[in-house]
PDB file of C-alpha atoms in Angstrom:
ATOM      1  CA  UNK A1005     121.251 147.432  72.966  1.00 89.00           C
ATOM      2  CA  UNK A1006     120.185 143.801  72.993  1.00 91.00           C
ATOM      3  CA  UNK A1007     117.094 142.280  74.660  1.00 90.00           C
ATOM      4  CA  UNK A1008     117.494 138.891  76.478  1.00 93.00           C
ATOM      5  CA  UNK A1009     114.159 136.769  76.798  1.00 89.00           C
ATOM      6  CA  UNK A1010     113.281 134.198  79.042  1.00 89.00           C
ATOM      7  CA  UNK A1011     110.246 131.927  78.053  1.00 84.00           C
ATOM      8  CA  UNK A1012     109.016 130.503  81.547  1.00 88.00           C
ATOM      9  CA  UNK A1013     106.491 128.444  83.220  1.00 87.00           C
ATOM     10  CA  UNK A1014     105.962 127.924  86.953  1.00 89.00           C
ATOM     11  CA  UNK A1015     109.381 130.129  87.265  1.00 87.00           C
ATOM     12  CA  UNK A1016     111.232 127.427  85.257  1.00 87.00           C
ATOM     13  CA  UNK A1017     113.083 128.697  82.441  1.00 86.00           C
ATOM     14  CA  UNK A1018     111.936 126.952  79.110  1.00 83.00           C
ATOM     15  CA  UNK A1019     114.125 128.634  76.654  1.00 82.00           C
ATOM     16  CA  UNK A1020     116.484 131.844  76.644  1.00 88.00           C
ATOM     17  CA  UNK A1021     117.163 134.041  73.493  1.00 83.00           C
ATOM     18  CA  UNK A1022     118.208 137.306  72.673  1.00 88.00           C
ATOM     19  CA  UNK A1023     117.607 139.961  69.962  1.00 87.00           C
ATOM     20  CA  UNK A1024     118.512 143.358  68.754  1.00 87.00           C
ATOM     21  CA  UNK A1025     115.351 143.610  66.835  1.00 83.00           C
ATOM     22  CA  UNK A1026     112.455 141.436  68.350  1.00 77.00           C
ATOM     23  CA  UNK A1027     110.091 141.578  65.077  1.00 79.00           C
ATOM     24  CA  UNK A1028     112.995 140.331  62.931  1.00 82.00           C
ATOM     25  CA  UNK A1029     114.052 137.780  65.692  1.00 78.00           C
ATOM     26  CA  UNK A1030     110.621 136.451  66.055  1.00 73.00           C
ATOM     27  CA  UNK A1031     110.304 135.973  62.450  1.00 76.00           C
ATOM     28  CA  UNK A1032     113.240 134.462  61.990  1.00 75.00           C
ATOM     29  CA  UNK A1033     112.652 132.053  65.034  1.00 69.00           C
ATOM     30  CA  UNK A1034     109.130 130.919  63.502  1.00 69.00           C
ATOM     31  CA  UNK A1035     110.642 130.186  60.011  1.00 71.00           C
ATOM     32  CA  UNK A1036     112.739 127.535  60.799  1.00 65.00           C
ATOM     33  CA  UNK A1037     112.166 123.756  60.394  1.00 55.00           C
ATOM     34  CA  UNK A1038     111.957 122.748  64.394  1.00 58.00           C
ATOM     35  CA  UNK A1039     108.417 124.343  64.375  1.00 57.00           C
ATOM     36  CA  UNK A1040     106.638 121.443  66.355  1.00 59.00           C
ATOM     37  CA  UNK A1041     109.121 121.772  69.212  1.00 61.00           C
ATOM     38  CA  UNK A1042     108.798 125.521  69.271  1.00 64.00           C
ATOM     39  CA  UNK A1043     105.034 125.692  68.791  1.00 66.00           C
ATOM     40  CA  UNK A1044     104.974 123.440  72.046  1.00 68.00           C
ATOM     41  CA  UNK A1045     107.431 125.480  73.777  1.00 69.00           C
ATOM     42  CA  UNK A1046     105.289 128.718  73.169  1.00 69.00           C
ATOM     43  CA  UNK A1047     102.124 126.940  74.152  1.00 74.00           C
ATOM     44  CA  UNK A1048     103.492 125.971  77.675  1.00 80.00           C
ATOM     45  CA  UNK A1049     104.906 129.479  78.635  1.00 83.00           C
ATOM     46  CA  UNK A1050     102.785 131.285  80.856  1.00 85.00           C
ATOM     47  CA  UNK A1051     105.371 134.055  81.461  1.00 90.00           C
ATOM     48  CA  UNK A1052     108.058 136.116  79.656  1.00 87.00           C
ATOM     49  CA  UNK A1053     110.668 137.973  81.494  1.00 91.00           C
ATOM     50  CA  UNK A1054     113.268 140.187  79.698  1.00 91.00           C
ATOM     51  CA  UNK A1055     116.450 142.184  80.447  1.00 94.00           C
ATOM     52  CA  UNK A1056     117.669 145.006  78.218  1.00 94.00           C
ATOM     53  CA  UNK A1057     121.840 144.800  77.802  1.00 95.00           C
ATOM     54  CA  UNK A1058     123.792 147.785  76.386  1.00 94.00           C
ATOM     55  CA  UNK A1059     126.525 145.727  74.538  1.00 93.00           C
ATOM     56  CA  UNK A1060     126.524 142.495  72.495  1.00 90.00           C
ATOM     57  CA  UNK A1061     129.001 141.129  74.915  1.00 94.00           C
ATOM     58  CA  UNK A1062     126.788 141.743  77.894  1.00 95.00           C
ATOM     59  CA  UNK A1063     123.870 139.882  76.051  1.00 93.00           C
ATOM     60  CA  UNK A1064     126.061 136.995  75.440  1.00 92.00           C
ATOM     61  CA  UNK A1065     127.219 136.753  79.139  1.00 95.00           C
ATOM     62  CA  UNK A1066     123.720 136.900  80.152  1.00 95.00           C
ATOM     63  CA  UNK A1067     122.314 134.682  77.923  1.00 92.00           C
ATOM     64  CA  UNK A1068     125.256 132.028  78.633  1.00 92.00           C
ATOM     65  CA  UNK A1069     124.374 132.705  82.359  1.00 92.00           C
ATOM     66  CA  UNK A1070     120.730 132.010  82.235  1.00 90.00           C
ATOM     67  CA  UNK A1071     121.021 128.977  80.048  1.00 88.00           C
ATOM     68  CA  UNK A1072     123.145 127.396  82.434  1.00 88.00           C
ATOM     69  CA  UNK A1073     120.829 128.017  85.165  1.00 78.00           C
TER      70      UNK A1073
END
């Protein structure tokens, strides 16, 4: 299983990402060098939507489709 997350504000998608393990993904995500941009994005987000996919391929397709949206 893989989760696909949408960080949103006013129904506009700010960021899309996927994770098999949410705790590890968040730790990895906030440990990287672009912290200022990420902190700003997190503060702007008013909603988070998520989808559960059953395969890695399905999550990649969904993530790609949502990014293009």
